[in-house]
Every structure is written in structure tokens, then in C-alpha cells.
Short mmCIF file of C-alpha atoms in Angstrom, two decimals:
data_model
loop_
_atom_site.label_atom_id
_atom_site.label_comp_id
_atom_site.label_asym_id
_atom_site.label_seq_id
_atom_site.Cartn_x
_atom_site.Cartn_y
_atom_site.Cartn_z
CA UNK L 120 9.50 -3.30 9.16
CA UNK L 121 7.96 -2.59 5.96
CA UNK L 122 7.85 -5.25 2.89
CA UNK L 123 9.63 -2.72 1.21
CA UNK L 124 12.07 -2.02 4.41
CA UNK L 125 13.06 -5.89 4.48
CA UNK L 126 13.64 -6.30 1.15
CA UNK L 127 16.04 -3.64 0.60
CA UNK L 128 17.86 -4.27 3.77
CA UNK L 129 18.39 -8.19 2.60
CA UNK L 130 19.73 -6.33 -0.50
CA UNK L 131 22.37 -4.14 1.43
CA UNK L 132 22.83 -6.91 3.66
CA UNK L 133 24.36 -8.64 0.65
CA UNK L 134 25.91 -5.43 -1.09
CA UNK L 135 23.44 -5.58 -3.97
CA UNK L 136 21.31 -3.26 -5.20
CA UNK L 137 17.36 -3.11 -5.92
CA UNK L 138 15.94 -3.40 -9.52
CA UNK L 139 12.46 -1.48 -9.10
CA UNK L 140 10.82 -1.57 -13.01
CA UNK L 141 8.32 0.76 -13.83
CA UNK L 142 4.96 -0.64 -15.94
CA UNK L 143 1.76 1.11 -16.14
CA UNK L 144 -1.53 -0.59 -14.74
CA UNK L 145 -3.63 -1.37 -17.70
CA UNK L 146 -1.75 -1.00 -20.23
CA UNK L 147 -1.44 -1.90 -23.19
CA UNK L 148 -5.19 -3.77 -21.16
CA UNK L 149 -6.10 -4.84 -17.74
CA UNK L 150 -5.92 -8.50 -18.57
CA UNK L 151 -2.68 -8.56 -19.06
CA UNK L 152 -0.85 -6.53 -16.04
CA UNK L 153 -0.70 -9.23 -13.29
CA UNK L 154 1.01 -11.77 -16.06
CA UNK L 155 3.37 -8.45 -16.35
CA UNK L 156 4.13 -8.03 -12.46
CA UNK L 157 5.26 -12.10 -12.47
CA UNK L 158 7.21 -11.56 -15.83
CA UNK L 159 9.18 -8.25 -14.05
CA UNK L 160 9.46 -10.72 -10.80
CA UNK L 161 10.77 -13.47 -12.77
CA UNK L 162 12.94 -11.08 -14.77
CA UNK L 163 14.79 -9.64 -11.26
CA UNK L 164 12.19 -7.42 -9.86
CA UNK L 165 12.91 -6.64 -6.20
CA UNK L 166 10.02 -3.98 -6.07
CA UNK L 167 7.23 -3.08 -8.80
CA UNK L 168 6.51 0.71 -9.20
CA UNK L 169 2.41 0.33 -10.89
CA UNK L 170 1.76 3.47 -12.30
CA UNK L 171 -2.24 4.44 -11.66
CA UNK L 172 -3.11 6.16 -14.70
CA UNK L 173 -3.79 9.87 -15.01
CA UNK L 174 -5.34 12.44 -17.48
CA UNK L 175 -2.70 14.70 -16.84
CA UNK L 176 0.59 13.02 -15.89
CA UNK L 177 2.54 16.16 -15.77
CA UNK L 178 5.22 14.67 -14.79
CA UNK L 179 5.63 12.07 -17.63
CA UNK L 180 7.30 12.26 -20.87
CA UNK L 181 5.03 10.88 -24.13
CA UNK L 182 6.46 7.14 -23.65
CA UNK L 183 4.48 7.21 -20.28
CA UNK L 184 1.95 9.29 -21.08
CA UNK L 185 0.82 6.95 -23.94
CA UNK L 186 0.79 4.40 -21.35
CA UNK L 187 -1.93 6.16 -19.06
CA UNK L 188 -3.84 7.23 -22.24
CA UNK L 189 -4.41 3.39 -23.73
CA UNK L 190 -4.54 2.47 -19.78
CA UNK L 191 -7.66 4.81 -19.51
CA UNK L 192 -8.99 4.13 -22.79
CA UNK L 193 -9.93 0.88 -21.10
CA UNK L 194 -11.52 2.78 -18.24
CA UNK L 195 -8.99 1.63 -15.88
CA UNK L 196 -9.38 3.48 -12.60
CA UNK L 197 -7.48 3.54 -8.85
CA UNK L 198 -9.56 0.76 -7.62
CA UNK L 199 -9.27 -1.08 -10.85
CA UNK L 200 -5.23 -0.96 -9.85
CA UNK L 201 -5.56 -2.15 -6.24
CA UNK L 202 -7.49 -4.78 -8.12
CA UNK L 203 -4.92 -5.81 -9.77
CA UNK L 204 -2.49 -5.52 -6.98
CA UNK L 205 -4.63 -8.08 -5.01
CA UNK L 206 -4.54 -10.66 -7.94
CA UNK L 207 -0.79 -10.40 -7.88
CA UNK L 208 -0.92 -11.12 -4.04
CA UNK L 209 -2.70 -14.53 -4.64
CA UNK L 210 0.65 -16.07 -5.95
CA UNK L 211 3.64 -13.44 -5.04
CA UNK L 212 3.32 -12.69 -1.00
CA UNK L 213 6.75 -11.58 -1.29
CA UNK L 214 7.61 -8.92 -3.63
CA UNK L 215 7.08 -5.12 -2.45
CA UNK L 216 4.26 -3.64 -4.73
CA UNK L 217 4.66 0.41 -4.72
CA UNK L 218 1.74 2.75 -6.68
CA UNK L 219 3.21 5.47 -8.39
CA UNK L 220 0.62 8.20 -9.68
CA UNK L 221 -0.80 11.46 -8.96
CA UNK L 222 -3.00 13.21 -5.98
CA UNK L 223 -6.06 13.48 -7.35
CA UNK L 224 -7.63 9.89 -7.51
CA UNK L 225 -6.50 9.58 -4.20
CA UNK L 226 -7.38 12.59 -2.80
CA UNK L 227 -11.16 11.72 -4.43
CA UNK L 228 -11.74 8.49 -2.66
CA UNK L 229 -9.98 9.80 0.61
CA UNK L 230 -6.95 9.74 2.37
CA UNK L 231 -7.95 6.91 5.21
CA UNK L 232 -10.73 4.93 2.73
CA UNK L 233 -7.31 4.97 0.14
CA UNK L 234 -5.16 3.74 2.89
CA UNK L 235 -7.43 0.46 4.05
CA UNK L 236 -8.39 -0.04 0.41
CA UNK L 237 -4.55 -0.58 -0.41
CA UNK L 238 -3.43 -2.25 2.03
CA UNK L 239 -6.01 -5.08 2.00
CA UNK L 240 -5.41 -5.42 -1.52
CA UNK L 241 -1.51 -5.58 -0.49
CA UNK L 242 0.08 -2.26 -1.38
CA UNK L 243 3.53 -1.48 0.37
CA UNK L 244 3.93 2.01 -0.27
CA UNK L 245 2.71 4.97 -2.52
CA UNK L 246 4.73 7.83 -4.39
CA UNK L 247 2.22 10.65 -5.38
CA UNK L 248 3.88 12.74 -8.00
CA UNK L 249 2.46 15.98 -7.69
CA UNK L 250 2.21 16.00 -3.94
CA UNK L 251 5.00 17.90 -2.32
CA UNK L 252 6.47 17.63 1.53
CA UNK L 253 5.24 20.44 2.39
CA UNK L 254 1.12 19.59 2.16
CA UNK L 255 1.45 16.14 2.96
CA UNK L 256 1.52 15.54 6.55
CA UNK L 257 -1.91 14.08 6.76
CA UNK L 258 -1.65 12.04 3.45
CA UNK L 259 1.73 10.16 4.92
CA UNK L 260 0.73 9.90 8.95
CA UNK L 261 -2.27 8.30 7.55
CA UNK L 262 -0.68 5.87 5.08
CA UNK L 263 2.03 5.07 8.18
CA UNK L 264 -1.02 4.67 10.28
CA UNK L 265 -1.99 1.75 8.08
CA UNK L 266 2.05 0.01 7.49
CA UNK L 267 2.25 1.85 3.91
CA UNK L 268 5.63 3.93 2.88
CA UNK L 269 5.43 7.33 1.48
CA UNK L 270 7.83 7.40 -0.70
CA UNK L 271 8.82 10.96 -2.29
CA UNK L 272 10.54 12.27 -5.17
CA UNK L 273 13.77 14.57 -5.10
CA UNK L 274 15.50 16.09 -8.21
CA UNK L 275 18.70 18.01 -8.40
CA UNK L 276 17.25 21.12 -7.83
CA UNK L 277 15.46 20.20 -4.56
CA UNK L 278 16.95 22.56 -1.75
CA UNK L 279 17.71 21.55 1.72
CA UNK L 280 15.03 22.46 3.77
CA UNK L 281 12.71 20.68 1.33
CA UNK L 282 15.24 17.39 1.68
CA UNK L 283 15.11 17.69 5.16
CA UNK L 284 10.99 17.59 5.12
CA UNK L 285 11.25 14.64 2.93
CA UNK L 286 13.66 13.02 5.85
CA UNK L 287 10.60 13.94 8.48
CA UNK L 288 7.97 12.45 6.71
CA UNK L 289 9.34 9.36 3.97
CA UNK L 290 9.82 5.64 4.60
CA UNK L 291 11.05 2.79 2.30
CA UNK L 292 12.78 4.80 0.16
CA UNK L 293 13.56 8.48 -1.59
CA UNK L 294 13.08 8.47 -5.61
CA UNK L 295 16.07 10.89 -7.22
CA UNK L 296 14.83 12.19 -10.31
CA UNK L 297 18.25 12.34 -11.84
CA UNK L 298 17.47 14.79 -14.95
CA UNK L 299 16.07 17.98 -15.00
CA UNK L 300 12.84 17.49 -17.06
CA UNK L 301 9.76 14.75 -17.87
CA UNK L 302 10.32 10.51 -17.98
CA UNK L 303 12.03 9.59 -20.94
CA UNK L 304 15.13 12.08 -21.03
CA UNK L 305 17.91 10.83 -22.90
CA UNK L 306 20.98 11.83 -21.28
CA UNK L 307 22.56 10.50 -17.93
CA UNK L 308 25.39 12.52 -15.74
CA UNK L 309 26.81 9.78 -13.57
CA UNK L 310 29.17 11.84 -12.12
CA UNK L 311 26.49 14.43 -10.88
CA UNK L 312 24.04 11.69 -9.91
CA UNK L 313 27.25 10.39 -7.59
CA UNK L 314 27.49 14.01 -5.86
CA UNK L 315 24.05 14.55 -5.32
CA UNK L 316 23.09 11.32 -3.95
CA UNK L 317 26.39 11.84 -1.25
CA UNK L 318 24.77 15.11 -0.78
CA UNK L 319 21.15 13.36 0.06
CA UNK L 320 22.48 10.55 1.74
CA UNK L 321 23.97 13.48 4.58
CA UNK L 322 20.39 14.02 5.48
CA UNK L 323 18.34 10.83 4.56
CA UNK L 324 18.08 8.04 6.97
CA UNK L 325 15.90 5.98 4.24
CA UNK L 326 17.72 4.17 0.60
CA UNK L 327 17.66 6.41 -2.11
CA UNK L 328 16.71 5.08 -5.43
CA UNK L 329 17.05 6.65 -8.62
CA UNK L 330 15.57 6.94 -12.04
CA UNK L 331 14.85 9.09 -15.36
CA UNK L 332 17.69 8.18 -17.96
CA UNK L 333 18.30 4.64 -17.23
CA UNK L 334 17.54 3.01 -20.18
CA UNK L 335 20.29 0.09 -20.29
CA UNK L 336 22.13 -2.61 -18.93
CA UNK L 337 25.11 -0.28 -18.85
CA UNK L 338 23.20 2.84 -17.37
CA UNK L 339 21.91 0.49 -14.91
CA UNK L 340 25.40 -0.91 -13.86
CA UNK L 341 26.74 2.95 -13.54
CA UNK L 342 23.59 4.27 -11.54
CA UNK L 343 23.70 1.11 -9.29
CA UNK L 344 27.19 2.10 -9.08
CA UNK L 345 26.50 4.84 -6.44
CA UNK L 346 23.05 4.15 -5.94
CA UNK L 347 20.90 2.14 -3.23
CA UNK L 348 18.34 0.98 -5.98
CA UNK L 349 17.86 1.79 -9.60
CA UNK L 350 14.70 2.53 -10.96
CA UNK L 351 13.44 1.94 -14.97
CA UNK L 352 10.36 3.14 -16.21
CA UNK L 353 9.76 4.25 -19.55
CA UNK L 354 11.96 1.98 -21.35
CA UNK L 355 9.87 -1.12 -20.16
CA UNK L 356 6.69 1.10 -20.85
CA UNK L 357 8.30 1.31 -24.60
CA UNK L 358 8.88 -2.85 -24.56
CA UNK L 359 5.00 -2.86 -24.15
CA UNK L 360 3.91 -0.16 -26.57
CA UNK L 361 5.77 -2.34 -29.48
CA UNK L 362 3.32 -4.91 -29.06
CA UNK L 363 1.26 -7.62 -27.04
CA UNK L 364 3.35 -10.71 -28.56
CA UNK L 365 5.95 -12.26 -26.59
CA UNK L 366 5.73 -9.02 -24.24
CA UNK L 367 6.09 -11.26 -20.80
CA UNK L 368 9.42 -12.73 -21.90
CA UNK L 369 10.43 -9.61 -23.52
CA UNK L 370 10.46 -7.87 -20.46
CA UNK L 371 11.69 -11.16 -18.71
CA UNK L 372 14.65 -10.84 -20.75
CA UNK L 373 15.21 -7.60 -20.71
CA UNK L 374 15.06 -6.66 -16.86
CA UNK L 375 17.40 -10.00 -15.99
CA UNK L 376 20.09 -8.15 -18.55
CA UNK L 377 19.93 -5.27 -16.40
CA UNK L 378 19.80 -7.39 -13.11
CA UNK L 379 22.83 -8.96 -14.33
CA UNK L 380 24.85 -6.10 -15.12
CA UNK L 381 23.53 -4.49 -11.79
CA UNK L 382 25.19 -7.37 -9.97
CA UNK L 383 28.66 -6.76 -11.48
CA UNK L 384 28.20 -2.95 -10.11
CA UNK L 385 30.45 -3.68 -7.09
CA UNK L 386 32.43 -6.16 -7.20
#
């Protein structure tokens, strides 16, 4: 198994739920994004999403795309990130590490030289935005080849036979974009995000996390409700952009609120 794989079966093991926080790599500069991985660990962190930034994060509302912009202002590139990810390794052996971006800087340096490259800097698993089912059977037999999940997306207008080539090919877990529309969307249908996920979990083998909208204790509590793993992104990202001072224990704070109210989800 996976580091991701044993962490989140300890967590069902124990009817909790995972906390996966969202930050990107380099921002608001490099120096500071290991001291933010410990501060997210610290704060309740069971896995860290690292977003590799991206000229073109389609994908991304402004929050996040702000991120990648002052991330790359710095010049921060892929291997720059599995930099960082190996720093983090010299004190936390334990916490999965996922890298959430887009194809293209992986697709440059190469599917297999990508693959050893992360995984001796101590990747777990890799979400590639733009990179659907469908053209990814070498990209994920290769990152399997070398003990890394690919982990993809799904959204509430994914049809079945796309959910089903998800099923083939993912491990670790499924990300349910739970709004139709960019990071950073303000408003959250429980109710639907229930259904759909009963409706994934028919053909997933694999947890299903889910983010976009979760921007609170309370939206964290609902979503973990129903959920195997609730993912925040953008307001964490927005914690950062409001400034370098007291940012560690700001997000500290902030993420143990949510784990808190995340552990009251099912009792």
C-alpha cells in the first residue's frame, strides 16, 4: 500500500475523515513552503495537495491563480517543487505529499524521468488537472510502475463511462470537484454533493475526496459529512496572500478549526 492508501485507511479505520489543504509551492517565496507543509501538518494535515505552478492554470479561479503568478515570479519550476518536497521528507516521513498541477511541465521533462524524480524526492501521488482518463494510460501505468497514485478529478457533470475509466486507471483517491466552475466558487450544495458522491461511490473502489466551496469550519463539517476526505484550497491560498507575518500559525490555526469541526462530522 501506498502512503496515501495507509493513511486514509487508518482514517476509515477510525471513522474519521482526511483533511487534505491545498498551498501553492512557492508562494508567496520558496523559502518559506516547507515551514508551510509542517504548519498544515501541525494544523491537522493528513495529506498536502502542493500545487506546481502554471502559466495557465485553467482550471483555477484568481485566488489560485495569483498564487502560481507570485510562485513563478520567483522562477519556481517542477523540479524546484520536488525540491521542496524532499526538504519536507528530512523531518516528516509520514505525511502523504500529493502534486497537484497541470500536464505540461510534466509532460516536458518526461513521463518515466518525472516518475523517478518524484519519488526519490518522496512524492505519493500526482493529480494533473488538464489530463483526462481517456489519454492517460501511459502517464498513470508509469507513475504505478514507480509506487505513485494517480489521482483524478470528477465534477458533477462527469458521465459514466468517463467514471468508470477513472475506476480503471486511479489509486489513492478520486478528487470531486463539487461546483460547476474555477477554485474559489462561493456556493456549496450539500445535498447534491451527498447524491453524487453515492452515485460515484457505485463505481469507485478508491476514497473520494472533495473540494471547490469549502471555505469553513462548518462547510468542512457538512462535506466531511458524506465525504471520505475534504479538500481546501483557495481559502488557505487567501491566508497567505494577506501577508508573510504570522502566516505558519495562521494556517496552524485555521486548518485545526476545521480538523476539529471535521471530527464532530459523525458522531
Amino acid at each position: 500500500m501506498s502512503r496515501i492508501q495507509k493513511t486514509l485507511s487508518a482514517l476509515k479505520a477510525d471513522n474519521r475523515q482526511a483533511l487534505i489543504p491545498f498551498i501553492t509551492a512557492g508562494d508567496p517565496r520558496p523559502g518559506i513552503t516547507v515551514e508551510l507543509m509542517h504548519a498544515l501538518v501541525k494544523g491537522g494535515a493528513d495529506v498536502i495537495e502542493l500545487g506546481v505552478p502554471f502559466s495557465d492554470p485553467m482550471a483555477d479561479g484568481p485566488v489560485i491563480q495569483r498564487a502560481s503568478e507570485r510562485a513563478l515570479a520567483h522562477g519556481v519550476s517542477l523540479r524546484d517543487v520536488l525540491g521542496m518536497v524532499a526538504e519536507f521528507r528530512k523531518t516528516d516521513a509520514a505525511t502523504p505529499v500529493v502534486l497537484m498541477g497541470y500536464a505540461n511541465p510534466v509532460e516536458a521533462m518526461g513521463y518515466e524521468t518525472f516518475a523517478q524524480a518524484a519519488v526519490a524526492a518522496g512524492v505519493d501521488g500526482v493529480l494533473t488537472v488538464d489530463l483526462p482518463p481517456e489519454e492517460a494510460e501511459d502517464c498513470a501505468a508509469t507513475f504505478k510502475r514507480h509506487g505513485i497514485d494517480p489521482i483524478f478529478l470528477l465534477a458533477p457533470t462527469t458521465p459514466v463511462s468517463r467514471i468508470q475509466a477513472v475506476e480503471r486507471l486511479a489509486s489513492g483517491y478520486v478528487y470531486y470537484v463539487s461546483l460547476k466552475g474555477v477554485t474559489g466558487a462561493a456556493t456549496l450544495d450539500v445535498a447534491s454533493v451527498a447524491a453524487k458522491l453515492a452515485e460515484l461511490q457505485s463505481y469507485l473502489s478508491v476514497p473520494v475526496g472533495v473540494g471547490f466551496g469549502i471555505r469553513d469550519p462548518e462547510s468542512a463539517r457538512a462535506v466531511a459529512a458524506v465525504a471520505d476526505a475534504v479538500v481546501i484550497g483557495s481559502r488557505l491560498v487567501q491566508e497567505v496572500e494577506a501577508g508573510e507575518a504570522g502566516l505558519a500559525t495562521r494556517l496552524t490555526e485555521f486548518l485545526a478549526s476545521v480538523r476539529a469541526a471535521m471530527d464532530t462530522a459523525r458522531r
